[in-house]
């Protein structure tokens, strides 16, 4: 999940949210979306999400977390060119696919400008995947603790506190009062640099909701006692985010409360913020953090109180990107696959067949070709006839005859054709012989060493053989040569 710039920013009321998803056009049905609109929640097919992530390429991993219930977040690109974040759970997290879909659908009904909205899910076989809006400008953790150019400014820290309170209030109003493991990694920045709360935290981390992955020093006391998250636990975790915002570092709540009792406010505040804030504003946020971090859940304020406390502190109307020193720029994913590459990722043999038919032999134009240069003899006539019969069989999806004629053609040609090997490779796949298909795809690469199609077909055959890691390598190689070819055309 990952960020772009507006020249001014308007601060709406806490209950100002986006129209309901039903009123939005859905690009999945061919409808156009306005900029910033969120599509309705849908169930995705695994093949679509596999293609969106280049076969779940390691190059597209945004984050990895969890030992007991490991999950990975990828950035991807859907068929309508929409950028998304895709969270991939282990099956152990959600053994019941229907329970997963039901939970995701409930979260997917929420639509709010302060949330990273959930737009879909997938539960096929062992796969459990969530699809959300893509946030291109990193996490609060990155900006707060790992900054390179400038410390996170005070006004942005206040804005984070306000916007996340708005998000939690909206979720509570919609009867989603439980947020799991609220921390600085759950706050992301959109294309305009505005902070948003990840919708992933509204999903249980496991089937019983008992997973809590943050350091125990920051875990709500009642969770340590009972293993359960309650609405007041969310307020406690919000208090730990306030501590992070105030101090610019991880301070365990117990230590922070000791500082507060001793009135050592300067020891708590981030020294890089000197001169950026008024003492009254800092005191109010410190007081709110103290209330949120009370040991007994019943002593903590509710989310309405929290929102009313931080709203008056939001005074700056400068755009978030300007405050953060960022520029709005388009997000470029690593090398994306061609239509053929995506069809191979989906293992859609029919689509591959249609594409190979459309391309024909044009990728070999200019290459040495015995059919074009050999002196006209009866042997050449026989080769032309064999090629013709093979192409007709391939076109008509008569794959056994295609294999027979292409095999005869290969034995007759002294200069082999990469296209013939690729067509025979697909024919072998169609009749359930992936080992022979892989051999032919490798032969096609020998004929044309930088031909993306040869690499994509190897990837397809390797996937059929269950060799996913090797298949991903072939996809990456094919995509790299695809990019190289496109750059040559542009130059």
Short mmCIF file of C-alpha atoms in Angstrom, two decimals:
data_model
loop_
_atom_site.label_atom_id
_atom_site.label_comp_id
_atom_site.label_asym_id
_atom_site.label_seq_id
_atom_site.Cartn_x
_atom_site.Cartn_y
_atom_site.Cartn_z
CA UNK A 1 0.00 0.00 0.00
CA UNK A 2 1.55 3.08 -0.66
CA UNK A 3 1.11 8.33 -2.12
CA UNK A 4 0.22 12.05 -4.88
CA UNK A 5 -0.70 16.47 -4.33
CA UNK A 6 -3.57 18.88 -3.84
CA UNK A 7 -2.91 22.64 -3.64
CA UNK A 8 -5.33 23.18 -0.78
CA UNK A 9 -6.92 20.96 1.77
CA UNK A 10 -10.38 21.26 3.28
CA UNK A 11 -11.05 19.89 6.69
CA UNK A 12 -14.51 18.25 6.65
CA UNK A 13 -16.60 17.31 9.60
CA UNK A 14 -15.87 13.92 11.17
CA UNK A 15 -18.93 12.30 9.65
CA UNK A 16 -18.23 13.57 6.12
CA UNK A 17 -17.68 10.39 4.13
CA UNK A 18 -17.85 9.12 0.58
CA UNK A 19 -21.15 8.09 -1.07
CA UNK A 20 -22.14 4.47 -0.60
CA UNK A 21 -20.39 1.99 -2.89
CA UNK A 22 -23.62 1.08 -4.70
CA UNK A 23 -23.71 4.54 -6.25
CA UNK A 24 -20.27 4.12 -7.76
CA UNK A 25 -19.65 2.78 -11.25
CA UNK A 26 -17.72 -0.47 -11.23
CA UNK A 27 -14.79 -0.71 -13.67
CA UNK A 28 -14.98 -4.48 -13.41
CA UNK A 29 -18.18 -4.15 -15.44
CA UNK A 30 -16.63 -1.77 -17.93
CA UNK A 31 -17.79 1.39 -16.18
CA UNK A 32 -15.52 4.39 -15.77
CA UNK A 33 -14.50 5.67 -12.34
CA UNK A 34 -13.93 9.30 -11.51
CA UNK A 35 -10.54 10.09 -9.97
CA UNK A 36 -10.59 9.18 -6.29
CA UNK A 37 -13.74 7.06 -6.49
CA UNK A 38 -13.74 3.63 -4.88
CA UNK A 39 -15.25 0.65 -6.69
CA UNK A 40 -17.82 -1.58 -5.03
CA UNK A 41 -16.50 -4.57 -3.08
CA UNK A 42 -16.22 -7.72 -5.19
CA UNK A 43 -14.97 -11.29 -5.12
CA UNK A 44 -11.86 -11.56 -7.29
CA UNK A 45 -10.73 -14.66 -9.12
CA UNK A 46 -7.30 -15.96 -8.17
CA UNK A 47 -6.07 -15.78 -11.78
CA UNK A 48 -6.77 -12.03 -11.83
CA UNK A 49 -4.81 -11.36 -8.65
CA UNK A 50 -2.01 -13.65 -9.77
CA UNK A 51 -1.71 -11.65 -12.98
CA UNK A 52 -1.95 -8.34 -11.09
CA UNK A 53 1.14 -9.26 -9.07
CA UNK A 54 3.18 -10.88 -11.86
CA UNK A 55 2.55 -14.26 -10.27
CA UNK A 56 3.02 -12.93 -6.70
CA UNK A 57 6.48 -11.69 -7.60
CA UNK A 58 8.84 -11.04 -4.70
CA UNK A 59 9.71 -7.73 -6.42
CA UNK A 60 6.20 -6.48 -5.62
CA UNK A 61 6.20 -7.28 -1.89
CA UNK A 62 5.36 -4.23 0.23
CA UNK A 63 5.58 -5.86 3.66
CA UNK A 64 5.80 -9.19 5.43
CA UNK A 65 4.73 -9.92 9.00
CA UNK A 66 3.60 -12.55 11.45
CA UNK A 67 5.26 -15.78 12.51
CA UNK A 68 2.26 -17.69 13.83
CA UNK A 69 0.02 -16.47 10.99
CA UNK A 70 2.40 -15.17 8.29
CA UNK A 71 1.03 -12.82 5.66
CA UNK A 72 2.49 -10.79 2.82
CA UNK A 73 1.26 -7.57 1.21
CA UNK A 74 1.92 -7.03 -2.51
CA UNK A 75 1.30 -4.05 -4.70
CA UNK A 76 -0.37 -4.90 -7.99
CA UNK A 77 -2.20 -3.62 -11.02
CA UNK A 78 -5.64 -4.86 -12.02
CA UNK A 79 -6.84 -5.30 -15.60
CA UNK A 80 -8.44 -1.84 -15.51
CA UNK A 81 -5.01 -0.39 -14.57
CA UNK A 82 -6.08 0.35 -11.00
CA UNK A 83 -3.21 0.06 -8.52
CA UNK A 84 -4.05 -2.03 -5.44
CA UNK A 85 -2.52 -3.56 -2.34
CA UNK A 86 -3.09 -7.31 -2.03
CA UNK A 87 -2.70 -9.02 1.34
CA UNK A 88 -2.03 -12.75 1.18
CA UNK A 89 -2.80 -14.73 4.33
CA UNK A 90 -1.71 -18.24 5.15
CA UNK A 91 -4.50 -20.81 5.03
CA UNK A 92 -3.95 -21.44 8.75
CA UNK A 93 -5.20 -17.92 9.47
CA UNK A 94 -8.55 -18.61 7.83
CA UNK A 95 -9.19 -22.35 7.31
CA UNK A 96 -12.88 -21.70 6.59
CA UNK A 97 -13.18 -19.87 3.25
CA UNK A 98 -16.79 -18.85 3.84
CA UNK A 99 -15.92 -17.27 7.19
CA UNK A 100 -13.14 -15.32 5.48
CA UNK A 101 -15.41 -14.05 2.70
CA UNK A 102 -18.14 -13.11 5.19
CA UNK A 103 -15.69 -11.15 7.34
CA UNK A 104 -14.12 -9.42 4.33
CA UNK A 105 -17.50 -8.53 2.84
CA UNK A 106 -18.52 -6.87 6.10
CA UNK A 107 -15.38 -4.72 6.13
CA UNK A 108 -15.82 -4.08 2.41
CA UNK A 109 -19.12 -2.29 3.02
CA UNK A 110 -17.28 0.56 4.73
CA UNK A 111 -16.39 3.55 2.58
CA UNK A 112 -14.62 6.56 4.07
CA UNK A 113 -11.96 9.00 2.93
CA UNK A 114 -9.89 8.39 6.07
CA UNK A 115 -9.74 4.63 5.46
CA UNK A 116 -7.69 2.62 3.02
CA UNK A 117 -10.87 1.09 1.63
CA UNK A 118 -11.18 -2.64 1.06
CA UNK A 119 -12.33 -3.34 -2.52
CA UNK A 120 -12.32 -7.11 -2.72
CA UNK A 121 -11.23 -10.53 -1.57
CA UNK A 122 -10.47 -14.00 -2.89
CA UNK A 123 -10.82 -17.41 -1.23
CA UNK A 124 -9.92 -20.12 -3.74
CA UNK A 125 -8.31 -23.38 -2.67
CA UNK A 126 -5.71 -22.56 -0.01
CA UNK A 127 -5.52 -18.89 -0.94
CA UNK A 128 -6.94 -16.13 1.29
CA UNK A 129 -6.44 -12.67 -0.21
CA UNK A 130 -7.66 -9.13 0.51
CA UNK A 131 -7.56 -6.31 -2.05
CA UNK A 132 -7.43 -2.66 -0.95
CA UNK A 133 -6.65 0.77 -2.34
CA UNK A 134 -2.95 1.37 -2.95
CA UNK A 135 -1.23 3.98 -0.80
CA UNK A 136 2.00 5.12 -2.49
CA UNK A 137 3.54 7.30 0.24
CA UNK A 138 4.66 4.77 2.86
CA UNK A 139 3.67 4.28 6.50
CA UNK A 140 3.64 6.51 9.55
CA UNK A 141 6.43 4.35 10.95
CA UNK A 142 8.64 5.22 7.97
CA UNK A 143 7.97 8.98 8.18
CA UNK A 144 8.18 9.16 11.96
CA UNK A 145 11.10 6.90 12.79
CA UNK A 146 13.09 6.40 9.59
CA UNK A 147 13.05 9.80 7.89
CA UNK A 148 15.94 10.83 5.65
CA UNK A 149 15.38 14.45 4.55
CA UNK A 150 13.36 16.06 7.34
CA UNK A 151 11.68 15.08 10.61
CA UNK A 152 7.93 14.63 10.48
CA UNK A 153 6.49 18.13 11.07
CA UNK A 154 4.25 18.95 14.02
CA UNK A 155 1.24 19.94 11.91
CA UNK A 156 1.33 16.58 10.13
CA UNK A 157 1.50 14.80 13.47
CA UNK A 158 -1.63 16.62 14.60
CA UNK A 159 -3.28 15.81 11.28
CA UNK A 160 -2.50 12.12 11.74
CA UNK A 161 -4.05 12.17 15.22
CA UNK A 162 -7.17 13.90 13.88
CA UNK A 163 -7.68 11.85 10.72
CA UNK A 164 -7.15 8.51 12.48
CA UNK A 165 -9.61 9.56 15.17
CA UNK A 166 -12.07 10.35 12.36
CA UNK A 167 -11.49 6.91 10.86
CA UNK A 168 -12.02 5.12 14.17
CA UNK A 169 -15.15 7.18 14.86
CA UNK A 170 -16.60 6.29 11.46
CA UNK A 171 -15.87 2.60 12.00
CA UNK A 172 -17.48 2.74 15.43
CA UNK A 173 -20.57 4.45 13.99
CA UNK A 174 -20.80 1.63 11.43
CA UNK A 175 -20.62 -0.91 14.28
CA UNK A 176 -17.00 -1.84 13.53
CA UNK A 177 -15.69 -0.97 16.98
CA UNK A 178 -12.83 -3.47 17.06
CA UNK A 179 -9.57 -2.64 15.31
CA UNK A 180 -6.82 -5.23 15.63
CA UNK A 181 -3.28 -4.21 16.46
CA UNK A 182 -3.44 -0.45 15.81
CA UNK A 183 0.11 0.85 15.34
CA UNK A 184 2.21 3.14 13.14
CA UNK A 185 2.39 0.52 10.37
CA UNK A 186 -1.40 0.66 10.05
CA UNK A 187 -1.35 4.35 9.12
CA UNK A 188 -0.53 4.94 5.45
CA UNK A 189 -0.32 8.01 3.24
CA UNK A 190 -2.32 8.37 0.03
CA UNK A 191 -1.45 10.08 -3.26
CA UNK A 192 -2.14 13.48 -1.69
CA UNK A 193 -0.02 12.72 1.36
CA UNK A 194 -3.05 12.44 3.64
CA UNK A 195 -2.93 9.82 6.41
CA UNK A 196 -5.38 6.94 6.23
CA UNK A 197 -6.11 3.98 8.46
CA UNK A 198 -5.59 0.55 6.87
CA UNK A 199 -8.79 -1.47 6.52
CA UNK A 200 -6.74 -4.65 7.03
CA UNK A 201 -6.81 -4.00 10.79
CA UNK A 202 -10.60 -4.31 10.75
CA UNK A 203 -10.17 -7.97 9.83
CA UNK A 204 -9.30 -10.45 12.52
CA UNK A 205 -5.67 -11.56 12.26
CA UNK A 206 -6.87 -15.10 12.82
CA UNK A 207 -10.07 -17.08 12.99
CA UNK A 208 -10.51 -16.51 16.74
CA UNK A 209 -9.34 -12.90 16.77
CA UNK A 210 -6.63 -13.65 19.34
CA UNK A 211 -3.61 -12.62 17.29
CA UNK A 212 -1.78 -9.50 18.42
CA UNK A 213 1.61 -8.93 16.85
CA UNK A 214 2.99 -5.76 18.40
CA UNK A 215 5.58 -5.70 21.18
CA UNK A 216 4.06 -6.78 24.49
CA UNK A 217 5.13 -3.48 26.06
CA UNK A 218 2.56 -1.73 23.82
CA UNK A 219 -0.22 -4.30 24.12
CA UNK A 220 -3.44 -3.32 25.95
CA UNK A 221 -3.36 -4.71 29.52
CA UNK A 222 -6.69 -6.50 29.16
CA UNK A 223 -5.42 -8.35 26.10
CA UNK A 224 -2.54 -9.72 28.16
CA UNK A 225 -5.03 -10.87 30.80
CA UNK A 226 -7.81 -12.29 28.60
CA UNK A 227 -6.45 -12.61 25.06
CA UNK A 228 -9.37 -10.54 23.78
CA UNK A 229 -9.62 -7.18 22.05
CA UNK A 230 -12.44 -4.86 23.16
CA UNK A 231 -13.35 -1.34 21.94
CA UNK A 232 -11.40 0.18 24.84
CA UNK A 233 -8.31 -1.71 23.62
CA UNK A 234 -8.44 0.34 20.42
CA UNK A 235 -8.37 3.55 22.49
CA UNK A 236 -5.30 2.26 24.36
CA UNK A 237 -3.53 1.55 21.07
CA UNK A 238 -4.52 5.02 19.81
CA UNK A 239 -2.80 6.37 22.92
CA UNK A 240 0.42 4.56 21.97
CA UNK A 241 0.26 6.25 18.52
CA UNK A 242 -0.11 9.62 20.25
CA UNK A 243 3.04 8.81 22.26
CA UNK A 244 4.87 7.97 19.02
CA UNK A 245 3.72 11.24 17.44
CA UNK A 246 4.77 13.29 20.46
CA UNK A 247 8.12 11.65 21.05
CA UNK A 248 9.23 10.61 17.58
CA UNK A 249 10.36 7.30 19.02
CA UNK A 250 9.02 4.14 20.61
CA UNK A 251 8.43 4.78 24.30
CA UNK A 252 6.69 2.00 26.26
CA UNK A 253 3.45 3.40 27.75
CA UNK A 254 4.51 2.54 31.30
CA UNK A 255 7.69 4.61 30.95
CA UNK A 256 5.80 7.46 29.31
CA UNK A 257 3.26 7.56 32.15
CA UNK A 258 6.12 7.78 34.65
CA UNK A 259 7.44 10.82 32.75
CA UNK A 260 3.99 12.39 32.75
CA UNK A 261 3.51 11.88 36.49
CA UNK A 262 6.87 13.53 37.05
CA UNK A 263 5.89 16.45 34.82
CA UNK A 264 8.95 15.73 32.65
CA UNK A 265 7.22 16.84 29.48
CA UNK A 266 10.38 18.02 27.73
CA UNK A 267 11.87 14.54 28.11
CA UNK A 268 8.83 13.13 26.32
CA UNK A 269 8.69 15.56 23.39
CA UNK A 270 10.65 15.03 20.17
CA UNK A 271 13.57 17.49 20.26
CA UNK A 272 13.41 17.93 16.45
CA UNK A 273 10.05 19.71 16.90
CA UNK A 274 11.48 22.63 18.86
CA UNK A 275 9.64 25.85 17.98
CA UNK A 276 6.98 24.11 15.86
CA UNK A 277 4.21 23.82 18.45
CA UNK A 278 2.57 25.77 21.23
CA UNK A 279 2.87 24.50 24.78
CA UNK A 280 -0.91 24.40 25.19
CA UNK A 281 -1.37 22.17 22.13
CA UNK A 282 1.35 19.78 23.26
CA UNK A 283 -0.10 19.68 26.76
CA UNK A 284 -3.55 18.82 25.41
CA UNK A 285 -2.20 15.91 23.32
CA UNK A 286 -0.13 14.65 26.25
CA UNK A 287 -3.19 14.82 28.51
CA UNK A 288 -5.25 12.90 25.94
CA UNK A 289 -2.54 10.25 25.59
CA UNK A 290 -2.51 9.84 29.36
CA UNK A 291 -6.28 9.31 29.42
CA UNK A 292 -6.13 6.76 26.59
CA UNK A 293 -3.38 4.76 28.33
CA UNK A 294 -5.20 4.17 31.62
CA UNK A 295 -4.64 0.63 32.89
CA UNK A 296 -8.32 -0.07 33.49
CA UNK A 297 -10.35 -0.11 30.28
CA UNK A 298 -13.34 1.57 31.94
CA UNK A 299 -11.18 4.62 32.78
CA UNK A 300 -10.36 5.39 29.14
CA UNK A 301 -12.40 7.88 27.05
CA UNK A 302 -14.54 6.75 24.13
CA UNK A 303 -13.77 7.58 20.50
CA UNK A 304 -16.19 10.55 20.44
CA UNK A 305 -14.27 12.18 23.28
CA UNK A 306 -10.96 11.50 21.52
CA UNK A 307 -12.21 13.10 18.30
CA UNK A 308 -13.54 16.16 20.09
CA UNK A 309 -10.20 16.57 21.88
CA UNK A 310 -7.99 16.52 18.75
CA UNK A 311 -10.29 18.41 16.34
CA UNK A 312 -9.53 21.92 17.75
CA UNK A 313 -5.78 21.31 17.37
CA UNK A 314 -6.12 20.94 13.59
CA UNK A 315 -5.35 24.50 12.45
CA UNK A 316 -3.01 24.25 9.45
CA UNK A 317 -4.61 24.19 5.98
CA UNK A 318 -1.43 23.60 3.96
CA UNK A 319 -1.59 20.48 1.76
CA UNK A 320 -0.10 17.38 3.35
CA UNK A 321 2.39 16.84 0.53
CA UNK A 322 3.72 20.35 1.04
CA UNK A 323 4.04 19.87 4.81
CA UNK A 324 5.88 16.59 4.24
CA UNK A 325 8.15 17.96 1.52
CA UNK A 326 6.90 15.45 -1.05
CA UNK A 327 5.96 15.87 -4.69
CA UNK A 328 3.08 14.20 -6.42
CA UNK A 329 4.34 11.67 -8.92
CA UNK A 330 2.82 8.72 -10.75
CA UNK A 331 3.52 5.34 -9.21
CA UNK A 332 5.49 3.05 -11.51
CA UNK A 333 5.39 -0.65 -10.76
CA UNK A 334 8.34 -2.85 -11.66
CA UNK A 335 8.29 -4.27 -15.15
CA UNK A 336 4.76 -5.41 -15.91
CA UNK A 337 3.91 -8.37 -18.09
CA UNK A 338 2.51 -8.18 -21.59
CA UNK A 339 -0.92 -9.58 -22.42
CA UNK A 340 0.75 -12.89 -23.31
CA UNK A 341 2.73 -12.88 -20.06
CA UNK A 342 -0.42 -12.32 -18.01
CA UNK A 343 -2.23 -15.09 -19.88
CA UNK A 344 0.67 -17.41 -19.00
CA UNK A 345 0.45 -16.39 -15.34
CA UNK A 346 -3.25 -17.23 -15.39
CA UNK A 347 -2.41 -20.49 -17.17
CA UNK A 348 -5.14 -19.55 -19.64
CA UNK A 349 -4.19 -21.82 -22.53
CA UNK A 350 -7.07 -20.64 -24.71
CA UNK A 351 -5.96 -17.02 -24.42
CA UNK A 352 -2.35 -18.02 -25.17
CA UNK A 353 -3.55 -19.85 -28.29
CA UNK A 354 -5.48 -16.81 -29.50
CA UNK A 355 -2.49 -14.52 -28.95
CA UNK A 356 -0.05 -16.85 -30.75
CA UNK A 357 -2.47 -17.06 -33.68
CA UNK A 358 -2.71 -13.27 -33.87
CA UNK A 359 1.07 -12.77 -33.70
CA UNK A 360 1.79 -15.46 -36.27
CA UNK A 361 5.41 -15.53 -37.43
CA UNK A 362 6.06 -11.78 -37.32
CA UNK A 363 8.46 -12.03 -34.37
CA UNK A 364 10.85 -13.90 -36.68
CA UNK A 365 10.84 -11.28 -39.42
CA UNK A 366 14.40 -10.47 -40.39
CA UNK A 367 15.79 -13.67 -38.89
CA UNK A 368 17.55 -16.19 -41.15
CA UNK A 369 14.81 -18.44 -42.45
CA UNK A 370 15.31 -21.50 -44.57
CA UNK A 371 11.83 -21.23 -46.02
CA UNK A 372 12.66 -17.83 -47.51
CA UNK A 373 16.22 -18.27 -48.65
CA UNK A 374 16.67 -21.85 -49.73
CA UNK A 375 16.65 -22.57 -53.43
CA UNK A 376 13.21 -23.62 -54.62
CA UNK A 377 13.20 -27.43 -54.57
CA UNK A 378 10.77 -30.21 -53.94
CA UNK A 379 12.10 -30.35 -50.36
CA UNK A 380 11.08 -26.73 -49.83
CA UNK A 381 7.66 -27.43 -51.28
CA UNK A 382 7.26 -30.34 -48.87
CA UNK A 383 8.28 -28.11 -45.95
CA UNK A 384 5.83 -25.41 -46.99
CA UNK A 385 3.02 -27.96 -47.22
CA UNK A 386 3.94 -29.47 -43.83
CA UNK A 387 4.03 -26.00 -42.26
CA UNK A 388 0.66 -25.18 -43.84
CA UNK A 389 -0.94 -28.37 -42.49
CA UNK A 390 0.57 -27.71 -39.05
CA UNK A 391 -0.70 -24.11 -38.98
CA UNK A 392 -4.20 -25.16 -40.09
CA UNK A 393 -4.33 -27.84 -37.36
CA UNK A 394 -3.08 -25.32 -34.77
CA UNK A 395 -5.66 -22.76 -35.88
CA UNK A 396 -8.44 -25.35 -35.67
CA UNK A 397 -7.25 -26.53 -32.24
CA UNK A 398 -6.46 -29.97 -33.61
CA UNK A 399 -3.43 -30.18 -31.37
CA UNK A 400 -2.44 -33.80 -32.03
CA UNK A 401 -2.19 -33.15 -35.78
CA UNK A 402 -0.42 -29.86 -35.07
CA UNK A 403 2.20 -31.74 -33.04
CA UNK A 404 2.58 -34.36 -35.78
CA UNK A 405 3.08 -31.82 -38.59
CA UNK A 406 5.27 -29.44 -36.60
CA UNK A 407 7.45 -32.40 -35.51
CA UNK A 408 7.86 -33.42 -39.15
CA UNK A 409 8.66 -29.80 -40.05
CA UNK A 410 11.32 -29.51 -37.34
CA UNK A 411 13.07 -32.62 -38.68
CA UNK A 412 13.05 -31.17 -42.21
CA UNK A 413 14.38 -27.66 -41.39
CA UNK A 414 18.10 -27.00 -41.05
CA UNK A 415 17.33 -23.55 -39.55
CA UNK A 416 14.64 -24.14 -36.89
CA UNK A 417 11.77 -21.72 -36.23
CA UNK A 418 11.12 -20.34 -32.72
CA UNK A 419 7.47 -19.83 -33.58
CA UNK A 420 7.06 -23.47 -34.57
CA UNK A 421 8.61 -24.59 -31.28
CA UNK A 422 6.31 -22.25 -29.31
CA UNK A 423 3.22 -23.47 -31.17
CA UNK A 424 4.20 -27.08 -30.60
CA UNK A 425 4.88 -26.28 -26.93
CA UNK A 426 1.35 -24.98 -26.48
CA UNK A 427 -0.01 -28.01 -28.32
CA UNK A 428 1.86 -30.28 -25.91
CA UNK A 429 0.32 -28.38 -22.99
CA UNK A 430 -3.11 -28.78 -24.50
CA UNK A 431 -2.70 -32.58 -24.58
CA UNK A 432 -1.25 -32.75 -21.08
CA UNK A 433 2.49 -33.10 -21.77
CA UNK A 434 4.13 -30.18 -19.94
CA UNK A 435 7.63 -31.77 -19.93
CA UNK A 436 7.71 -31.78 -23.73
CA UNK A 437 6.22 -28.29 -23.77
CA UNK A 438 9.06 -27.04 -21.56
CA UNK A 439 11.64 -28.63 -23.88
CA UNK A 440 10.13 -26.87 -26.90
CA UNK A 441 9.89 -23.51 -25.13
CA UNK A 442 13.60 -23.82 -24.28
CA UNK A 443 14.33 -24.63 -27.93
CA UNK A 444 12.44 -21.49 -28.94
CA UNK A 445 14.76 -19.49 -26.67
CA UNK A 446 17.77 -21.05 -28.42
CA UNK A 447 16.33 -19.85 -31.74
CA UNK A 448 15.58 -16.34 -30.45
CA UNK A 449 17.61 -15.74 -27.25
CA UNK A 450 15.82 -12.49 -26.23
CA UNK A 451 12.29 -13.38 -27.32
CA UNK A 452 9.86 -12.71 -24.41
CA UNK A 453 7.38 -15.28 -25.76
CA UNK A 454 9.91 -18.09 -25.30
CA UNK A 455 10.39 -17.13 -21.64
CA UNK A 456 6.66 -16.79 -21.01
CA UNK A 457 6.00 -20.22 -22.49
CA UNK A 458 8.71 -21.72 -20.29
CA UNK A 459 7.04 -20.07 -17.30
CA UNK A 460 3.70 -21.56 -18.29
CA UNK A 461 5.15 -25.05 -18.66
CA UNK A 462 7.03 -24.76 -15.36
CA UNK A 463 3.82 -23.68 -13.59
CA UNK A 464 2.05 -26.71 -15.01
CA UNK A 465 4.87 -28.82 -13.57
CA UNK A 466 4.45 -27.17 -10.15
CA UNK A 467 7.83 -25.40 -10.32
CA UNK A 468 6.54 -21.98 -9.26
CA UNK A 469 9.87 -20.43 -8.25
CA UNK A 470 11.47 -21.29 -11.60
CA UNK A 471 8.34 -20.09 -13.39
CA UNK A 472 8.61 -16.72 -11.65
CA UNK A 473 12.22 -16.37 -12.79
CA UNK A 474 11.17 -17.00 -16.38
CA UNK A 475 8.36 -14.44 -16.10
CA UNK A 476 10.78 -11.83 -14.77
CA UNK A 477 13.25 -12.54 -17.58
CA UNK A 478 10.50 -12.33 -20.19
CA UNK A 479 9.22 -9.05 -18.76
CA UNK A 480 12.76 -7.62 -18.75
CA UNK A 481 13.25 -8.43 -22.44
CA UNK A 482 9.79 -7.02 -23.15
CA UNK A 483 10.83 -3.71 -21.57
CA UNK A 484 14.15 -3.74 -23.41
CA UNK A 485 12.33 -4.21 -26.72
CA UNK A 486 9.88 -1.40 -25.98
CA UNK A 487 12.72 0.97 -25.05
CA UNK A 488 14.45 0.22 -28.37
CA UNK A 489 11.23 1.04 -30.23
CA UNK A 490 10.87 4.35 -28.38
CA UNK A 491 14.46 5.45 -28.99
#
